[in-house]
Coordinates of C-alpha atoms in Angstrom, one line a residue:
M28 CA 0.0 0.0 0.0
V29 CA 2.9 2.3 0.9
T30 CA 4.5 1.6 -2.4
E31 CA 1.4 2.4 -4.4
L32 CA 0.9 5.6 -2.5
E33 CA 4.5 6.7 -3.2
M34 CA 3.9 5.8 -6.9
M35 CA 0.8 8.0 -7.0
K36 CA 2.7 10.9 -5.3
E37 CA 5.5 10.6 -8.0
R38 CA 3.0 10.5 -10.8
F39 CA 1.1 13.5 -9.4
A40 CA 4.4 15.5 -9.0
K41 CA 5.5 14.8 -12.5
L42 CA 2.1 15.8 -13.8
L43 CA 2.2 19.1 -12.0
L44 CA 5.8 19.9 -12.7
G45 CA 5.7 18.8 -16.4
E46 CA 8.6 16.4 -15.8
D47 CA 10.8 19.4 -14.8
M48 CA 11.9 18.1 -11.5
S49 CA 14.0 21.2 -10.9
G50 CA 10.8 23.1 -10.3
S51 CA 12.1 25.9 -12.6
G52 CA 8.8 26.1 -14.5
K53 CA 10.3 24.9 -17.8
G54 CA 8.3 21.7 -17.9
V55 CA 6.3 20.3 -20.8
C56 CA 2.5 20.5 -21.0
T57 CA 0.3 18.0 -19.3
A58 CA -0.5 16.2 -22.6
V59 CA 3.2 15.5 -23.2
T60 CA 3.8 14.4 -19.7
V61 CA 1.0 11.8 -19.9
S62 CA 2.2 10.6 -23.4
N63 CA 5.8 10.3 -22.2
S64 CA 4.7 8.4 -19.1
I65 CA 2.8 5.8 -21.2
T66 CA 5.8 5.5 -23.6
N67 CA 8.2 4.9 -20.7
L68 CA 5.8 2.4 -19.1
Y69 CA 5.6 0.5 -22.3
A70 CA 9.4 0.3 -22.5
T71 CA 9.6 -1.0 -18.9
V72 CA 7.0 -3.7 -19.4
F73 CA 7.4 -4.8 -23.0
G74 CA 10.8 -3.4 -24.0
Q75 CA 12.5 -6.8 -23.5
N76 CA 9.5 -9.0 -24.4
L77 CA 10.7 -10.6 -27.6
R78 CA 9.1 -14.0 -27.1
L79 CA 5.7 -15.6 -27.7
E80 CA 5.1 -16.4 -24.0
P81 CA 2.9 -15.1 -21.2
L82 CA 3.9 -11.8 -19.7
N83 CA 5.5 -11.9 -16.3
P84 CA 2.7 -11.6 -13.7
E85 CA 4.4 -8.7 -11.9
K86 CA 4.9 -6.8 -15.2
K87 CA 1.3 -7.6 -16.2
A88 CA 0.0 -6.2 -12.9
L89 CA 2.3 -3.2 -13.3
W90 CA 1.0 -2.5 -16.8
K91 CA -2.6 -2.6 -15.8
R92 CA -2.2 -0.6 -12.5
E93 CA -0.1 2.2 -14.0
M94 CA -2.2 2.4 -17.2
N95 CA -5.3 2.8 -15.1
C96 CA -3.6 5.6 -13.2
L97 CA -2.3 7.4 -16.3
L98 CA -5.5 7.1 -18.2
S99 CA -7.6 8.2 -15.2
V100 CA -7.1 11.8 -16.3
C101 CA -9.3 11.0 -19.3
N102 CA -12.3 10.4 -17.0
Y103 CA -12.3 14.1 -16.2
I104 CA -12.0 15.4 -19.7
V105 CA -15.7 16.3 -20.4
E106 CA -17.9 18.2 -22.8
F107 CA -21.3 19.8 -22.1
T108 CA -24.3 18.6 -24.0
P109 CA -28.0 19.8 -23.8
K110 CA -30.5 17.5 -22.1
S111 CA -34.3 17.8 -21.6
Q112 CA -35.5 17.5 -18.0
N113 CA -39.1 17.6 -16.7
L114 CA -39.9 19.7 -13.7
G115 CA -42.3 18.8 -11.0
N116 CA -45.0 20.9 -12.6
G117 CA -44.7 19.1 -15.9
A118 CA -42.7 21.8 -17.7
A119 CA -39.8 20.7 -19.8
V120 CA -36.5 22.6 -19.5
K121 CA -33.2 22.3 -21.2
I122 CA -30.2 21.8 -19.0
M123 CA -26.5 21.2 -19.8
E124 CA -24.9 18.0 -18.5
S125 CA -21.3 16.9 -18.6
R126 CA -20.1 13.7 -20.2
Q127 CA -16.8 12.3 -21.2
R128 CA -15.6 13.9 -24.4
S129 CA -16.9 11.9 -27.4
D130 CA -13.6 11.0 -29.0
I131 CA -12.4 9.5 -25.6
Y132 CA -15.7 7.9 -24.9
I133 CA -15.6 6.0 -28.2
N134 CA -11.9 5.3 -28.8
L135 CA -10.4 4.6 -25.3
P136 CA -12.6 1.6 -24.4
A137 CA -11.9 0.2 -27.9
L138 CA -8.1 0.5 -27.3
R139 CA -8.4 -1.0 -23.9
K140 CA -10.2 -4.0 -25.5
L141 CA -7.5 -4.4 -28.1
D142 CA -4.8 -4.2 -25.4
A143 CA -6.6 -7.0 -23.4
M144 CA -6.8 -9.1 -26.6
L145 CA -3.0 -8.8 -27.2
I146 CA -2.3 -9.9 -23.6
E147 CA -4.6 -12.8 -24.1
I148 CA -2.6 -13.8 -27.2
L149 CA 0.6 -13.9 -25.2
D150 CA -1.2 -15.9 -22.4
S151 CA -2.3 -18.5 -25.0
F152 CA 1.4 -19.5 -25.5
E153 CA 1.9 -20.9 -22.0
D154 CA 1.9 -24.5 -23.3
R155 CA 3.8 -24.5 -26.5
E156 CA 5.9 -27.0 -28.5
F157 CA 8.6 -24.5 -29.4
W158 CA 11.1 -22.7 -27.2
Y159 CA 13.8 -20.1 -27.4
A160 CA 17.6 -20.1 -27.2
E161 CA 19.7 -17.0 -26.9
Q162 CA 22.1 -16.4 -29.8
G163 CA 25.3 -18.4 -29.3
S164 CA 24.0 -20.3 -26.2
M165 CA 21.5 -22.8 -27.5
S166 CA 23.3 -25.7 -25.9
S167 CA 21.6 -24.8 -22.7
N168 CA 18.3 -25.9 -24.2
S169 CA 19.4 -29.0 -25.9
S170 CA 18.4 -31.2 -23.0
R171 CA 14.8 -30.3 -23.5
T172 CA 14.1 -32.7 -26.4
G173 CA 17.5 -34.1 -27.0
S174 CA 17.9 -32.2 -30.3
F175 CA 16.7 -29.0 -31.9
R176 CA 17.1 -26.9 -35.0
R177 CA 16.8 -23.2 -35.7
V178 CA 13.6 -22.0 -37.4
V179 CA 14.8 -18.5 -38.1
K180 CA 18.4 -17.6 -38.9
R181 CA 19.2 -14.2 -37.3
S182 CA 21.5 -11.7 -38.9
D183 CA 24.3 -10.1 -37.0
E184 CA 22.2 -6.9 -36.9
K185 CA 19.7 -8.5 -34.6
W186 CA 22.0 -10.6 -32.4
W187 CA 19.9 -9.8 -29.3
V188 CA 16.8 -11.5 -30.7
P189 CA 16.2 -15.0 -29.2
V190 CA 16.2 -17.8 -31.7
P191 CA 13.0 -19.9 -31.8
C192 CA 13.6 -23.7 -31.8
V193 CA 11.4 -26.7 -32.6
P194 CA 11.7 -30.4 -32.2
P195 CA 13.4 -32.4 -35.0
S196 CA 10.0 -33.5 -36.3
G197 CA 8.7 -29.9 -36.4
L198 CA 5.6 -28.5 -34.9
S199 CA 2.4 -30.5 -34.8
E200 CA -0.6 -29.5 -37.0
K201 CA -2.4 -28.3 -33.9
A202 CA 0.5 -26.0 -33.0
R203 CA 0.8 -24.6 -36.5
K204 CA -3.0 -23.9 -36.6
H205 CA -2.7 -22.1 -33.3
L206 CA 0.2 -20.0 -34.5
R207 CA -1.6 -19.0 -37.7
H208 CA -4.8 -18.2 -35.8
K209 CA -3.0 -15.9 -33.3
R210 CA -1.0 -14.3 -36.2
D211 CA -4.3 -13.4 -37.9
C212 CA -5.8 -12.1 -34.7
A213 CA -2.8 -9.9 -34.1
N214 CA -3.0 -8.6 -37.7
Q215 CA -6.7 -7.7 -37.2
I216 CA -5.9 -6.0 -33.9
H217 CA -3.2 -4.0 -35.6
K218 CA -5.5 -2.9 -38.4
A219 CA -8.2 -1.8 -35.8
A220 CA -5.6 0.2 -33.8
M221 CA -4.3 1.8 -37.0
A222 CA -7.8 2.8 -38.0
I223 CA -8.4 4.4 -34.5
N224 CA -5.1 6.2 -34.7
S225 CA -5.7 7.5 -38.2
S226 CA -9.2 8.8 -37.2
V227 CA -7.8 10.6 -34.1
L228 CA -4.9 12.2 -36.0
A229 CA -7.2 13.3 -38.8
E230 CA -9.4 15.1 -36.2
M231 CA -6.5 17.0 -34.7
E232 CA -5.9 20.5 -35.8
I233 CA -2.7 21.2 -37.7
P234 CA -0.4 23.2 -35.4
D235 CA 0.7 26.6 -36.4
S236 CA 4.3 25.6 -36.0
Y237 CA 3.9 23.0 -38.8
L238 CA 2.1 25.5 -41.1
A239 CA 4.9 28.0 -40.5
S240 CA 7.5 25.4 -41.5
L241 CA 5.9 24.5 -44.8
P242 CA 8.2 25.1 -47.9
K243 CA 7.3 27.9 -50.2
S244 CA 7.5 25.5 -53.2
G245 CA 5.8 22.1 -53.2
R246 CA 7.9 21.2 -56.3
A247 CA 11.1 21.9 -54.4
S248 CA 10.0 19.7 -51.6
I249 CA 9.3 16.6 -53.6
R250 CA 12.0 17.4 -56.1
D251 CA 11.8 17.5 -59.9
P252 CA 11.7 13.8 -60.9
I253 CA 8.6 13.1 -58.7
Y254 CA 7.0 16.4 -59.6
R255 CA 7.2 15.7 -63.3
L256 CA 5.6 12.3 -62.9
M257 CA 2.8 13.8 -60.8
Y258 CA 2.2 16.8 -63.0
T259 CA 2.5 15.5 -66.5
A260 CA 0.6 12.2 -66.1
E261 CA -2.8 12.3 -67.7
K262 CA -4.1 9.5 -65.5
F263 CA -2.1 9.6 -62.3
S264 CA -1.3 6.2 -60.6
P265 CA 0.4 6.6 -57.2
E266 CA 1.3 2.8 -57.2
R267 CA 3.0 3.1 -60.5
L268 CA 5.0 6.1 -59.3
L269 CA 6.1 4.2 -56.2
D270 CA 7.2 1.4 -58.5
C271 CA 9.5 3.8 -60.3
L272 CA 11.2 5.0 -57.2
D273 CA 14.1 3.3 -55.6
I274 CA 13.0 3.1 -52.0
A275 CA 15.6 1.0 -50.2
S276 CA 14.4 1.3 -46.6
E277 CA 11.6 2.4 -44.4
H278 CA 13.7 5.4 -43.4
E279 CA 13.7 6.5 -47.0
A280 CA 10.0 5.9 -47.2
L281 CA 9.4 8.0 -44.1
E282 CA 11.5 10.8 -45.6
L283 CA 9.5 10.7 -48.8
A284 CA 6.2 10.7 -46.8
D285 CA 7.3 13.9 -45.0
R286 CA 8.2 15.6 -48.2
V287 CA 5.0 14.6 -50.0
E288 CA 2.8 15.6 -47.0
A289 CA 4.5 19.0 -46.8
S290 CA 4.0 19.5 -50.5
M291 CA 0.4 18.6 -50.2
Y292 CA -0.3 21.3 -47.7
T293 CA 1.8 23.8 -49.6
W294 CA -0.3 23.3 -52.7
R295 CA -3.5 23.4 -50.6
R296 CA -2.4 26.8 -49.2
K297 CA -1.7 28.1 -52.7
A298 CA -5.1 26.9 -54.0
C299 CA -6.9 28.7 -51.2
I300 CA -4.9 31.9 -51.7
S301 CA -5.5 31.9 -55.4
H302 CA -9.2 31.6 -54.8
S303 CA -9.3 34.2 -52.0
K304 CA -10.0 31.6 -49.4
S305 CA -8.8 32.0 -45.8
W306 CA -5.8 29.9 -44.7
G307 CA -8.1 28.1 -42.4
M308 CA -9.6 26.4 -45.4
V309 CA -6.4 24.4 -45.8
K310 CA -7.5 22.4 -42.8
D311 CA -10.7 21.4 -44.6
L312 CA -11.4 19.3 -47.7
M313 CA -11.4 22.4 -49.9
S314 CA -14.6 21.3 -51.5
D315 CA -15.4 24.9 -52.7
V316 CA -12.1 25.3 -54.6
D317 CA -12.0 24.9 -58.3
R318 CA -11.0 21.3 -59.0
S319 CA -9.3 22.3 -62.3
D320 CA -6.9 24.5 -60.4
K321 CA -3.3 23.2 -60.8
N322 CA -2.5 23.5 -57.1
H323 CA -5.6 21.6 -56.2
M324 CA -4.9 18.9 -58.6
L325 CA -1.3 18.5 -57.3
A326 CA -2.5 18.5 -53.7
E327 CA -5.0 15.7 -54.5
R328 CA -2.3 13.6 -56.2
A329 CA 0.1 14.2 -53.4
E330 CA -2.6 13.0 -51.0
S331 CA -3.2 9.8 -53.0
L332 CA 0.6 9.2 -53.2
L333 CA 0.9 9.6 -49.4
I334 CA -2.0 7.1 -48.8
A335 CA -0.4 4.6 -51.2
L336 CA 3.0 5.0 -49.5
K337 CA 1.5 4.3 -46.1
Q338 CA -0.3 1.3 -47.4
R339 CA 2.8 -0.1 -49.0
Y340 CA 4.8 0.5 -45.8
P341 CA 2.2 -0.3 -43.0
E342 CA 4.9 -0.2 -40.3
L343 CA 6.0 3.3 -41.2
A344 CA 6.7 5.5 -38.2
Q345 CA 4.9 8.8 -37.6
T346 CA 5.4 11.5 -40.1
S347 CA 6.6 15.0 -39.0
L348 CA 3.0 16.2 -39.1
D349 CA 1.7 13.4 -37.0
T350 CA 4.5 14.0 -34.4
C351 CA 3.7 17.7 -34.4
K352 CA 0.0 17.1 -33.9
I353 CA 0.6 14.7 -31.0
Q354 CA 3.0 17.2 -29.4
Y355 CA 0.7 20.3 -29.6
N356 CA -2.8 18.9 -29.3
R357 CA -5.1 18.1 -26.4
V358 CA -4.5 15.7 -23.5
G359 CA -7.2 13.1 -24.4
K360 CA -6.2 12.8 -28.0
K361 CA -2.5 12.6 -27.0
A362 CA -3.3 9.8 -24.5
I363 CA -5.2 7.9 -27.2
C364 CA -2.3 8.2 -29.6
A365 CA 0.3 7.3 -27.0
F366 CA -1.8 4.2 -26.1
F367 CA -1.9 3.2 -29.8
F368 CA 1.8 3.6 -30.5
Q369 CA 2.9 1.2 -27.8

């Protein structure tokens, strides 16, 4: 009990001080504090969890306890909605009642459910036919079945990853079916979490700091070769354009995504300015802007290219805009995004 009380005191202090333990008033905002705490908790609990096996009971309890504590702030993020109430004399009056903000009310329970499903997947591997051996020390496990073989050959770049091993006869059909089923379940959970995250990010306002950093020229941002393919094509195909590019790694794909996204908003801004629209219109779908406008056409093609790029690289990290949105937006949305990205 004393330990939990001390933990609560520490969490409360970091929240008030914005992680600035010097007390100088230079701490980050509450939203960043909550997000960083969730990220650090994930690293503590799951950072070394590289095996298909049940989570350590102590770590599982730590994850549930501290996540409940960190996400409890969302219980007090409310919005006011009108409600009809009948008085004693039969008259109906309108009153305002508070309820949890709609985005949190919808998305947070869904993420909690997905989190529980992932824990259940790990728990389902308590009795398994395969086991793990650390790289270079597999002899310690050889007594388990008398013999073993490696299923996956690790490269030197991932020397820390434990090697899965199976009996000489391989896995039984039951074990194979179980692995395939849990893999499919995990993929569906990932897709659901991605959809929630995309929805939350789309609803976030674009921070002024990002808008101020946009390049003056969309063409310069994506560079001439890509610009010519986008502008001159009569029927634009983002998939075909990606096939023409030599993207060797996800790092290069993320760099391209940042440049394409910046160009998209640069062209949207120019389309709004050329039609005497306010800069605020850039944050909308620009439905009132002339679709034959060159900048509008390029913005649409850049958007389709960005979508195709993210579909081709589903594990792509956050773009600069996503990171900026998470950093500067509200507590509830930041908590949801931090929960997703773990």
